[in-house]
Amino acid sequence: MITRKGNPILQRKRWSLLLLIIFALFVPYGKAAEKQKASVRMEARPNEVYQGESFILKIYCDGFDNPAKPDMSYLSSEFQLEDLGAENRNSTMITIVNGQQSRIEDRGITYNFRLTPKASGRIRIEPPIIKDGNRTLTITPIEIEVVPPGKQDLVGLEMSGPKKEIYPLIPFRISLTVYVKALPGKYQDRDPVLAIADHTDPGALYIPWMEDGKLEKGLIPSKNWEDWIMSFRNTNGGFIVNNIRINDPFDFGFSMFQNRSRSALFLPPGQKTERKIANGQKISCWKYVFEREFQAEKPGEFSFDPASMKGVFASGNDDSSLKPENIYVISSPLTVRVKDVPEENRPKDYIGAFGEFTWKADFTPKKVRVGEALTLTLALEGTGSLLQVKPPLLESIPEIAKNFKVYPPSENITKNKAVFTWSIRALKAGKITFPAVPISYFDVKSEKFVSISSDPIPIQADPSEVLSTGTVPQNRKMSKSIVLTRSSEGIFANLTDPNGAINQKIALRDWVKNSLILFGSAFFFFCAVQILKKGKIASFRKQRENAHIARSDFQEGIRMLEQSGAEDPSLAASKIRNAFLVPVQEYFNRSIDTLTASETDAFLVRLSAQKNGAFLPDIRRLFEQLEELRYGHEKSTLLEIIRTAPALFEEWNEFLSERRTRKFLRNLMKKNKNDLSALKMILILSGILFCGITGCSSADQNDQKAFNEAIRVFDEAEQKESGLKEKTAQDKENEQKSDDARDLFLKSAAIYQGIIDRGTESGPLFYNQGNAYYRAGEKAKALACWRKAARYMPQNSYLISNIEMVAPKENSVRPLFELIFFWQNRIGYPAKYQLSVLSGIFAFAGFLGLLLFSLMKKDLSKKEAARYQRKRRFCLNITLIFGLLFAILSTSFLYDIYRFDYRQYGIVQAKEAIPRKGNSLQYEPLYKEALPELSTVSLLEDRGNWYRVKFSDQQEGWLQKKDLLVY
């Protein structure tokens, strides 16, 4: 008996790794690799094509470590050029001869380009300029033969589009019509493409403007290209279009690694018609129209490259003379002209938009002090083109120029919405109405300009003390000798990583959705396992039924042999044979009636390897005797079968009922799965299924652009501020510089606010916005921003320093929940969300392992049972531990959601804010002293001009609204 210790594949891997290590130790003592000589060559595949047919140009650069990509733009006059990327061909070969090691290195890269010739003839392709240091390498030019389409009347291609100029956004159709000459004789009424589908290869049609990625910028299809081309799908025959391939669901190949895809066929409904050919004669043909609808977002000329057809079509004059003919035909190119809006009667406030839109304005906040920054948002939303849209000039409106100071806007333009955000300061106190802002756009349907205006917005500007010029506001605890310097990060300086614009906001619905996915998947797998268990019970019942049928067939076969004598025992022999094979029929892939004698004999030989299978040669002998009965027999054989078969049948059934035999049969037929490997597979599968559940996102391009712009404005403000000297009464220039610096800091904060208003929130965003507000003298707003930033990055040392330097020291009492969950204010709530979901995934994986082990058979040996119990306990511990972590972390995350999303807070911005026991000045003060400026409170109730709040010592009282900055 052959025994096997360990996994042979793993052993081979270990030996390979050991040999590789030994081999690597001697690598440094071999010969150094010789430097490969630099060379370049070109190759075209194929070197003969039809006009309009593409070919691949390869440029091989050998002996280069990292050669510069060749500039092929000089070929654009003769070819349509498409870059297909590069292939790295670096390789190393090591040889050892007589103990002497040598290494040969091949360094190179291949650049691939697809070229489509615009004209026919023999074209010489000149090589690009490639240098090796200061030496220009010589490259041999190549020539390619471009064959023009032949003259024929069998197939024709025509492209058509709008006959006149159109405005942007007006839908237009591009039609490609394929004409195929009708078949002669009795087949003239049959579709020629479908009629020859089984006799020739389908024609290959190439439509360059089919794929959306190859369309010119500013051209929008009404339907994506996959949906459009699939509407012409025809399984009975048609054309191959752009070599589109699909997987064949009816191809049941045995290799999972083979490419089972095939070319898809497309054919629009055919229509019989007549076509005029070159000599003016009209011929009968069938036409097939591929029509697609587009819109242009902007004025200009849009080119549609010619389509081409290559394939074999039937030609002839009568039924008997049909013959295949190779055809290549190309259509003419097409240009669609989209005209701009008319110059005549164009309004001055036209902002470059086409379509139909609404125009809305919003202010945040609507009540400020003079000099404080307001955020104005104007949104243009609707259907149409916004590619050329520009913000309106607010300074040109007299009412705005008179009452407000306006700073340059930031822009956020998407497909159907343009949002412009300005930072604006009121120049005087009182009730001011921000006037309506008029704009005009062009309605392409009516071909007229349309004027619309935003609604006027009332603003309340209260008098306010302006920060002394030339100074930076500091907390009383902050040393006057501290110099504020620009750095990538630090106290009162910005975080400049562009990833700061990534949205870290986690909504409650995200946690609910992912929790439902986890619990729903667990319930699904639980139900699936229960069904599998029932299936096992059904399989066990089936085995018992088979055993009963086998015993009945055996008894009937023996009785037939005893009664028939020597007349016709073939039927009885088949019943006895089948009685032996019915209990094991599940291990064969077909009916036992179709098994040959050699197959059953081979099966019994394999079973003979079992220790308790010594009697199996007697069964093989019995099967041979049964075969003899079926094709002629002797009486002695029949009598011997009647005598020996019953005992062999009982031994056979006892043999099959033993666990060792069942296990051997499962291994033999490859139906046994290793439990540990299956467990690993389940764990990996669960990880793959839920690897994206915590969400990974990148910064929006517009947000990142605005983020960088805000940092640039902040830097500009610092440069202005750094040039200030000590201010005197006569230094008017420094006074102006101070105002300009403050305005720039406010503009930087307004840009950050624009990003936040679009739904993006992150620690760096709030942190930088707080810095900008602080440098502009808005200490309450700065502290509110830093408090928000602490929700996302509570352990950031610079953020902690900023808050400690600005906020007053308070005798705070932590809630009981935060004492129990001691990490609550040390981990950001997005991290709590991710950890909770991750622990849920591990708990789910452990639960899957438990379900897997519940499917295993329990009739195991003592050693196997112990191993089974260890693994089951491991999965149970994983489920319980990570399930408990999921519950704890989820509770911690939900507490953050409650206190951050469903509660409001306030910063005391008054120098003397007196909390009272009721919502009136008649109530006595809650404390003997006024609250320190910049204290933080929690809002509990809004009543009239008062807020009921909770202070840091957990006492409740009332504060006037004017004393608080709510966030």
PDB file of C-alpha atoms in Angstrom, residues 62-267:
ATOM      1  CA  ASP A  62      15.667  47.316 -27.699  1.00  0.00           C
ATOM      2  CA  GLY A  63      18.454  48.056 -25.231  1.00  0.00           C
ATOM      3  CA  PHE A  64      16.626  50.945 -23.553  1.00  0.00           C
ATOM      4  CA  ASP A  65      15.838  51.165 -19.845  1.00  0.00           C
ATOM      5  CA  ASN A  66      13.063  53.706 -20.248  1.00  0.00           C
ATOM      6  CA  PRO A  67      12.944  55.176 -23.759  1.00  0.00           C
ATOM      7  CA  ALA A  68      10.879  58.269 -24.451  1.00  0.00           C
ATOM      8  CA  LYS A  69       7.600  57.601 -26.236  1.00  0.00           C
ATOM      9  CA  PRO A  70       7.986  58.391 -29.957  1.00  0.00           C
ATOM     10  CA  ASP A  71       5.988  61.312 -31.348  1.00  0.00           C
ATOM     11  CA  MET A  72       3.903  59.948 -34.235  1.00  0.00           C
ATOM     12  CA  SER A  73       1.842  63.089 -34.878  1.00  0.00           C
ATOM     13  CA  TYR A  74       3.639  63.662 -38.184  1.00  0.00           C
ATOM     14  CA  LEU A  75       1.621  60.756 -39.631  1.00  0.00           C
ATOM     15  CA  SER A  76      -1.747  62.435 -38.975  1.00  0.00           C
ATOM     16  CA  SER A  77      -1.903  63.913 -42.490  1.00  0.00           C
ATOM     17  CA  GLU A  78      -1.956  60.458 -44.119  1.00  0.00           C
ATOM     18  CA  PHE A  79      -3.424  58.269 -41.350  1.00  0.00           C
ATOM     19  CA  GLN A  80      -5.926  58.321 -38.549  1.00  0.00           C
ATOM     20  CA  LEU A  81      -3.754  57.555 -35.542  1.00  0.00           C
ATOM     21  CA  GLU A  82      -4.745  55.708 -32.342  1.00  0.00           C
ATOM     22  CA  ASP A  83      -2.300  54.965 -29.512  1.00  0.00           C
ATOM     23  CA  LEU A  84      -2.696  51.365 -28.249  1.00  0.00           C
ATOM     24  CA  GLY A  85      -0.150  51.628 -25.435  1.00  0.00           C
ATOM     25  CA  ALA A  86       3.206  50.005 -24.766  1.00  0.00           C
ATOM     26  CA  GLU A  87       4.423  46.488 -23.895  1.00  0.00           C
ATOM     27  CA  ASN A  88       7.416  45.985 -21.594  1.00  0.00           C
ATOM     28  CA  ARG A  89       9.756  43.238 -22.817  1.00  0.00           C
ATOM     29  CA  ASN A  90      12.388  43.275 -20.047  1.00  0.00           C
ATOM     30  CA  SER A  91      13.660  39.777 -19.229  1.00  0.00           C
ATOM     31  CA  THR A  92      16.708  38.059 -17.703  1.00  0.00           C
ATOM     32  CA  MET A  93      18.108  34.605 -18.530  1.00  0.00           C
ATOM     33  CA  ILE A  94      20.752  32.998 -16.290  1.00  0.00           C
ATOM     34  CA  THR A  95      22.816  30.006 -17.433  1.00  0.00           C
ATOM     35  CA  ILE A  96      25.439  27.957 -15.555  1.00  0.00           C
ATOM     36  CA  VAL A  97      28.084  26.078 -17.530  1.00  0.00           C
ATOM     37  CA  ASN A  98      30.847  24.183 -15.660  1.00  0.00           C
ATOM     38  CA  GLY A  99      30.004  26.129 -12.498  1.00  0.00           C
ATOM     39  CA  GLN A 100      30.419  29.473 -14.288  1.00  0.00           C
ATOM     40  CA  GLN A 101      27.291  31.590 -14.193  1.00  0.00           C
ATOM     41  CA  SER A 102      26.373  34.065 -16.913  1.00  0.00           C
ATOM     42  CA  ARG A 103      23.371  36.348 -17.177  1.00  0.00           C
ATOM     43  CA  ILE A 104      21.777  37.706 -20.330  1.00  0.00           C
ATOM     44  CA  GLU A 105      19.466  40.674 -19.979  1.00  0.00           C
ATOM     45  CA  ASP A 106      16.982  41.731 -22.634  1.00  0.00           C
ATOM     46  CA  ARG A 107      15.722  45.257 -22.091  1.00  0.00           C
ATOM     47  CA  GLY A 108      13.135  46.706 -24.401  1.00  0.00           C
ATOM     48  CA  ILE A 109       9.699  48.123 -24.943  1.00  0.00           C
ATOM     49  CA  THR A 110       7.236  47.933 -27.841  1.00  0.00           C
ATOM     50  CA  TYR A 111       4.963  50.838 -28.763  1.00  0.00           C
ATOM     51  CA  ASN A 112       1.751  49.942 -30.586  1.00  0.00           C
ATOM     52  CA  PHE A 113      -0.308  52.218 -32.814  1.00  0.00           C
ATOM     53  CA  ARG A 114      -3.397  51.596 -34.939  1.00  0.00           C
ATOM     54  CA  LEU A 115      -3.221  53.416 -38.272  1.00  0.00           C
ATOM     55  CA  THR A 116      -6.063  53.880 -40.741  1.00  0.00           C
ATOM     56  CA  PRO A 117      -4.955  55.196 -44.160  1.00  0.00           C
ATOM     57  CA  LYS A 118      -6.913  58.088 -45.628  1.00  0.00           C
ATOM     58  CA  ALA A 119      -5.882  57.458 -49.251  1.00  0.00           C
ATOM     59  CA  SER A 120      -4.896  54.508 -51.428  1.00  0.00           C
ATOM     60  CA  GLY A 121      -1.583  53.660 -53.075  1.00  0.00           C
ATOM     61  CA  ARG A 122       1.846  52.659 -51.859  1.00  0.00           C
ATOM     62  CA  ILE A 123       2.599  54.751 -48.757  1.00  0.00           C
ATOM     63  CA  ARG A 124       6.058  55.119 -47.248  1.00  0.00           C
ATOM     64  CA  ILE A 125       6.039  55.400 -43.452  1.00  0.00           C
ATOM     65  CA  GLU A 126       8.989  57.436 -42.270  1.00  0.00           C
ATOM     66  CA  PRO A 127      10.371  56.501 -38.832  1.00  0.00           C
ATOM     67  CA  PRO A 128      10.169  58.724 -35.746  1.00  0.00           C
ATOM     68  CA  ILE A 129      13.248  60.333 -34.221  1.00  0.00           C
ATOM     69  CA  ILE A 130      14.607  58.292 -31.303  1.00  0.00           C
ATOM     70  CA  LYS A 131      17.863  59.124 -29.538  1.00  0.00           C
ATOM     71  CA  ASP A 132      20.275  57.115 -27.404  1.00  0.00           C
ATOM     72  CA  GLY A 133      21.969  59.859 -25.415  1.00  0.00           C
ATOM     73  CA  ASN A 134      23.266  62.329 -27.973  1.00  0.00           C
ATOM     74  CA  ARG A 135      23.181  59.773 -30.814  1.00  0.00           C
ATOM     75  CA  THR A 136      20.188  59.563 -33.159  1.00  0.00           C
ATOM     76  CA  LEU A 137      19.373  55.946 -34.001  1.00  0.00           C
ATOM     77  CA  THR A 138      18.885  54.930 -37.613  1.00  0.00           C
ATOM     78  CA  ILE A 139      15.551  53.283 -38.366  1.00  0.00           C
ATOM     79  CA  THR A 140      14.635  51.709 -41.671  1.00  0.00           C
ATOM     80  CA  PRO A 141      11.393  53.135 -43.097  1.00  0.00           C
ATOM     81  CA  ILE A 142       8.690  50.730 -44.218  1.00  0.00           C
ATOM     82  CA  GLU A 143       6.124  50.764 -46.988  1.00  0.00           C
ATOM     83  CA  ILE A 144       2.523  49.639 -46.951  1.00  0.00           C
ATOM     84  CA  GLU A 145       0.226  48.937 -49.858  1.00  0.00           C
ATOM     85  CA  VAL A 146      -3.236  50.520 -49.532  1.00  0.00           C
ATOM     86  CA  VAL A 147      -5.649  48.974 -52.014  1.00  0.00           C
ATOM     87  CA  PRO A 148      -8.614  51.105 -53.121  1.00  0.00           C
ATOM     88  CA  PRO A 149     -12.091  49.532 -53.089  1.00  0.00           C
ATOM     89  CA  GLY A 150     -12.833  47.718 -56.331  1.00  0.00           C
ATOM     90  CA  LYS A 151     -15.613  48.652 -58.709  1.00  0.00           C
ATOM     91  CA  GLN A 152     -18.627  46.446 -58.117  1.00  0.00           C
ATOM     92  CA  ASP A 153     -22.390  46.699 -57.783  1.00  0.00           C
ATOM     93  CA  LEU A 154     -22.867  43.920 -55.251  1.00  0.00           C
ATOM     94  CA  VAL A 155     -22.602  45.930 -51.996  1.00  0.00           C
ATOM     95  CA  GLY A 156     -22.845  49.669 -51.363  1.00  0.00           C
ATOM     96  CA  LEU A 157     -22.473  51.893 -48.287  1.00  0.00           C
ATOM     97  CA  GLU A 158     -23.968  55.356 -47.892  1.00  0.00           C
ATOM     98  CA  MET A 159     -23.855  57.723 -44.911  1.00  0.00           C
ATOM     99  CA  SER A 160     -26.351  60.540 -44.504  1.00  0.00           C
ATOM    100  CA  GLY A 161     -27.115  63.200 -41.896  1.00  0.00           C
ATOM    101  CA  PRO A 162     -28.906  66.544 -41.508  1.00  0.00           C
ATOM    102  CA  LYS A 163     -29.003  68.500 -44.768  1.00  0.00           C
ATOM    103  CA  LYS A 164     -28.640  71.935 -43.171  1.00  0.00           C
ATOM    104  CA  GLU A 165     -26.909  73.560 -40.231  1.00  0.00           C
ATOM    105  CA  ILE A 166     -28.525  73.002 -36.854  1.00  0.00           C
ATOM    106  CA  TYR A 167     -28.360  74.602 -33.429  1.00  0.00           C
ATOM    107  CA  PRO A 168     -26.804  72.860 -30.424  1.00  0.00           C
ATOM    108  CA  LEU A 169     -29.019  70.348 -28.575  1.00  0.00           C
ATOM    109  CA  ILE A 170     -31.269  69.841 -31.620  1.00  0.00           C
ATOM    110  CA  PRO A 171     -31.440  66.039 -32.124  1.00  0.00           C
ATOM    111  CA  PHE A 172     -30.169  64.817 -35.480  1.00  0.00           C
ATOM    112  CA  ARG A 173     -29.754  61.360 -37.002  1.00  0.00           C
ATOM    113  CA  ILE A 174     -26.809  59.758 -38.735  1.00  0.00           C
ATOM    114  CA  SER A 175     -27.797  56.896 -41.027  1.00  0.00           C
ATOM    115  CA  LEU A 176     -25.555  54.216 -42.474  1.00  0.00           C
ATOM    116  CA  THR A 177     -27.354  52.370 -45.266  1.00  0.00           C
ATOM    117  CA  VAL A 178     -26.011  49.028 -46.489  1.00  0.00           C
ATOM    118  CA  TYR A 179     -27.192  48.028 -49.996  1.00  0.00           C
ATOM    119  CA  VAL A 180     -26.873  44.354 -50.979  1.00  0.00           C
ATOM    120  CA  LYS A 181     -27.786  43.279 -54.483  1.00  0.00           C
ATOM    121  CA  ALA A 182     -30.818  40.974 -54.634  1.00  0.00           C
ATOM    122  CA  LEU A 183     -30.244  37.286 -55.424  1.00  0.00           C
ATOM    123  CA  PRO A 184     -31.180  36.175 -58.958  1.00  0.00           C
ATOM    124  CA  GLY A 185     -33.862  33.790 -60.120  1.00  0.00           C
ATOM    125  CA  LYS A 186     -36.198  32.162 -57.701  1.00  0.00           C
ATOM    126  CA  TYR A 187     -34.323  33.621 -54.704  1.00  0.00           C
ATOM    127  CA  GLN A 188     -34.920  37.246 -55.700  1.00  0.00           C
ATOM    128  CA  ASP A 189     -37.603  37.750 -53.022  1.00  0.00           C
ATOM    129  CA  ARG A 190     -35.455  36.324 -50.239  1.00  0.00           C
ATOM    130  CA  ASP A 191     -33.268  38.453 -47.983  1.00  0.00           C
ATOM    131  CA  PRO A 192     -29.784  38.019 -49.534  1.00  0.00           C
ATOM    132  CA  VAL A 193     -27.931  38.293 -46.203  1.00  0.00           C
ATOM    133  CA  LEU A 194     -30.066  35.687 -44.422  1.00  0.00           C
ATOM    134  CA  ALA A 195     -30.287  33.423 -47.477  1.00  0.00           C
ATOM    135  CA  ILE A 196     -26.506  32.905 -47.649  1.00  0.00           C
ATOM    136  CA  ALA A 197     -25.902  32.969 -43.878  1.00  0.00           C
ATOM    137  CA  ASP A 198     -25.198  29.214 -43.720  1.00  0.00           C
ATOM    138  CA  HIS A 199     -22.930  29.178 -46.788  1.00  0.00           C
ATOM    139  CA  THR A 200     -20.494  32.069 -46.324  1.00  0.00           C
ATOM    140  CA  ASP A 201     -18.878  33.932 -43.476  1.00  0.00           C
ATOM    141  CA  PRO A 202     -20.801  37.050 -42.419  1.00  0.00           C
ATOM    142  CA  GLY A 203     -19.613  40.387 -43.722  1.00  0.00           C
ATOM    143  CA  ALA A 204     -17.474  42.467 -41.352  1.00  0.00           C
ATOM    144  CA  LEU A 205     -18.857  45.996 -40.979  1.00  0.00           C
ATOM    145  CA  TYR A 206     -16.816  48.706 -39.261  1.00  0.00           C
ATOM    146  CA  ILE A 207     -18.631  51.818 -37.956  1.00  0.00           C
ATOM    147  CA  PRO A 208     -16.060  54.257 -36.495  1.00  0.00           C
ATOM    148  CA  TRP A 209     -18.695  56.436 -34.772  1.00  0.00           C
ATOM    149  CA  MET A 210     -20.445  53.557 -33.011  1.00  0.00           C
ATOM    150  CA  GLU A 211     -18.470  53.471 -29.747  1.00  0.00           C
ATOM    151  CA  ASP A 212     -19.135  56.416 -27.416  1.00  0.00           C
ATOM    152  CA  GLY A 213     -15.498  56.735 -26.386  1.00  0.00           C
ATOM    153  CA  LYS A 214     -14.457  57.524 -29.976  1.00  0.00           C
ATOM    154  CA  LEU A 215     -16.961  60.318 -30.519  1.00  0.00           C
ATOM    155  CA  GLU A 216     -15.767  63.908 -30.732  1.00  0.00           C
ATOM    156  CA  LYS A 217     -16.012  65.939 -27.532  1.00  0.00           C
ATOM    157  CA  GLY A 218     -19.315  67.764 -27.309  1.00  0.00           C
ATOM    158  CA  LEU A 219     -21.256  65.076 -29.193  1.00  0.00           C
ATOM    159  CA  ILE A 220     -23.896  63.265 -27.101  1.00  0.00           C
ATOM    160  CA  PRO A 221     -25.700  60.104 -28.273  1.00  0.00           C
ATOM    161  CA  SER A 222     -29.325  59.701 -27.212  1.00  0.00           C
ATOM    162  CA  LYS A 223     -28.642  56.061 -26.312  1.00  0.00           C
ATOM    163  CA  ASN A 224     -25.398  54.402 -25.250  1.00  0.00           C
ATOM    164  CA  TRP A 225     -23.741  52.370 -27.971  1.00  0.00           C
ATOM    165  CA  GLU A 226     -24.309  48.934 -26.387  1.00  0.00           C
ATOM    166  CA  ASP A 227     -28.085  49.430 -26.197  1.00  0.00           C
ATOM    167  CA  TRP A 228     -28.149  50.937 -29.680  1.00  0.00           C
ATOM    168  CA  ILE A 229     -26.279  48.160 -31.492  1.00  0.00           C
ATOM    169  CA  MET A 230     -28.013  45.375 -29.534  1.00  0.00           C
ATOM    170  CA  SER A 231     -31.353  46.590 -30.929  1.00  0.00           C
ATOM    171  CA  PHE A 232     -30.145  45.199 -34.305  1.00  0.00           C
ATOM    172  CA  ARG A 233     -29.119  41.790 -32.914  1.00  0.00           C
ATOM    173  CA  ASN A 234     -30.136  38.889 -35.172  1.00  0.00           C
ATOM    174  CA  THR A 235     -29.277  35.284 -34.353  1.00  0.00           C
ATOM    175  CA  ASN A 236     -30.294  33.999 -37.816  1.00  0.00           C
ATOM    176  CA  GLY A 237     -27.659  35.956 -39.720  1.00  0.00           C
ATOM    177  CA  GLY A 238     -26.306  39.413 -40.381  1.00  0.00           C
ATOM    178  CA  PHE A 239     -23.086  41.412 -40.229  1.00  0.00           C
ATOM    179  CA  ILE A 240     -20.236  41.365 -37.751  1.00  0.00           C
ATOM    180  CA  VAL A 241     -20.036  44.965 -36.462  1.00  0.00           C
ATOM    181  CA  ASN A 242     -16.727  46.276 -35.081  1.00  0.00           C
ATOM    182  CA  ASN A 243     -15.775  42.689 -34.200  1.00  0.00           C
ATOM    183  CA  ILE A 244     -18.153  42.616 -31.208  1.00  0.00           C
ATOM    184  CA  ARG A 245     -18.012  39.247 -29.482  1.00  0.00           C
ATOM    185  CA  ILE A 246     -20.362  37.723 -26.928  1.00  0.00           C
ATOM    186  CA  ASN A 247     -20.237  34.668 -24.681  1.00  0.00           C
ATOM    187  CA  ASP A 248     -22.272  31.754 -25.985  1.00  0.00           C
ATOM    188  CA  PRO A 249     -24.538  30.458 -23.156  1.00  0.00           C
ATOM    189  CA  PHE A 250     -25.152  27.211 -25.061  1.00  0.00           C
ATOM    190  CA  ASP A 251     -21.481  26.289 -25.465  1.00  0.00           C
ATOM    191  CA  PHE A 252     -20.884  23.753 -22.685  1.00  0.00           C
ATOM    192  CA  GLY A 253     -17.147  23.336 -23.129  1.00  0.00           C
ATOM    193  CA  PHE A 254     -15.130  21.347 -20.610  1.00  0.00           C
ATOM    194  CA  SER A 255     -12.360  23.917 -20.120  1.00  0.00           C
ATOM    195  CA  MET A 256     -13.186  26.967 -18.051  1.00  0.00           C
ATOM    196  CA  PHE A 257     -10.074  28.721 -19.367  1.00  0.00           C
ATOM    197  CA  GLN A 258     -10.921  28.573 -23.061  1.00  0.00           C
ATOM    198  CA  ASN A 259     -12.445  31.580 -24.758  1.00  0.00           C
ATOM    199  CA  ARG A 260     -16.043  30.565 -25.431  1.00  0.00           C
ATOM    200  CA  SER A 261     -17.021  33.865 -27.054  1.00  0.00           C
ATOM    201  CA  ARG A 262     -18.144  34.185 -30.646  1.00  0.00           C
ATOM    202  CA  SER A 263     -18.887  37.014 -33.037  1.00  0.00           C
ATOM    203  CA  ALA A 264     -22.316  38.571 -32.615  1.00  0.00           C
ATOM    204  CA  LEU A 265     -24.428  39.236 -35.708  1.00  0.00           C
ATOM    205  CA  PHE A 266     -26.428  42.400 -36.306  1.00  0.00           C
ATOM    206  CA  LEU A 267     -28.962  43.110 -39.044  1.00  0.00           C
TER     207      LEU A 267
END
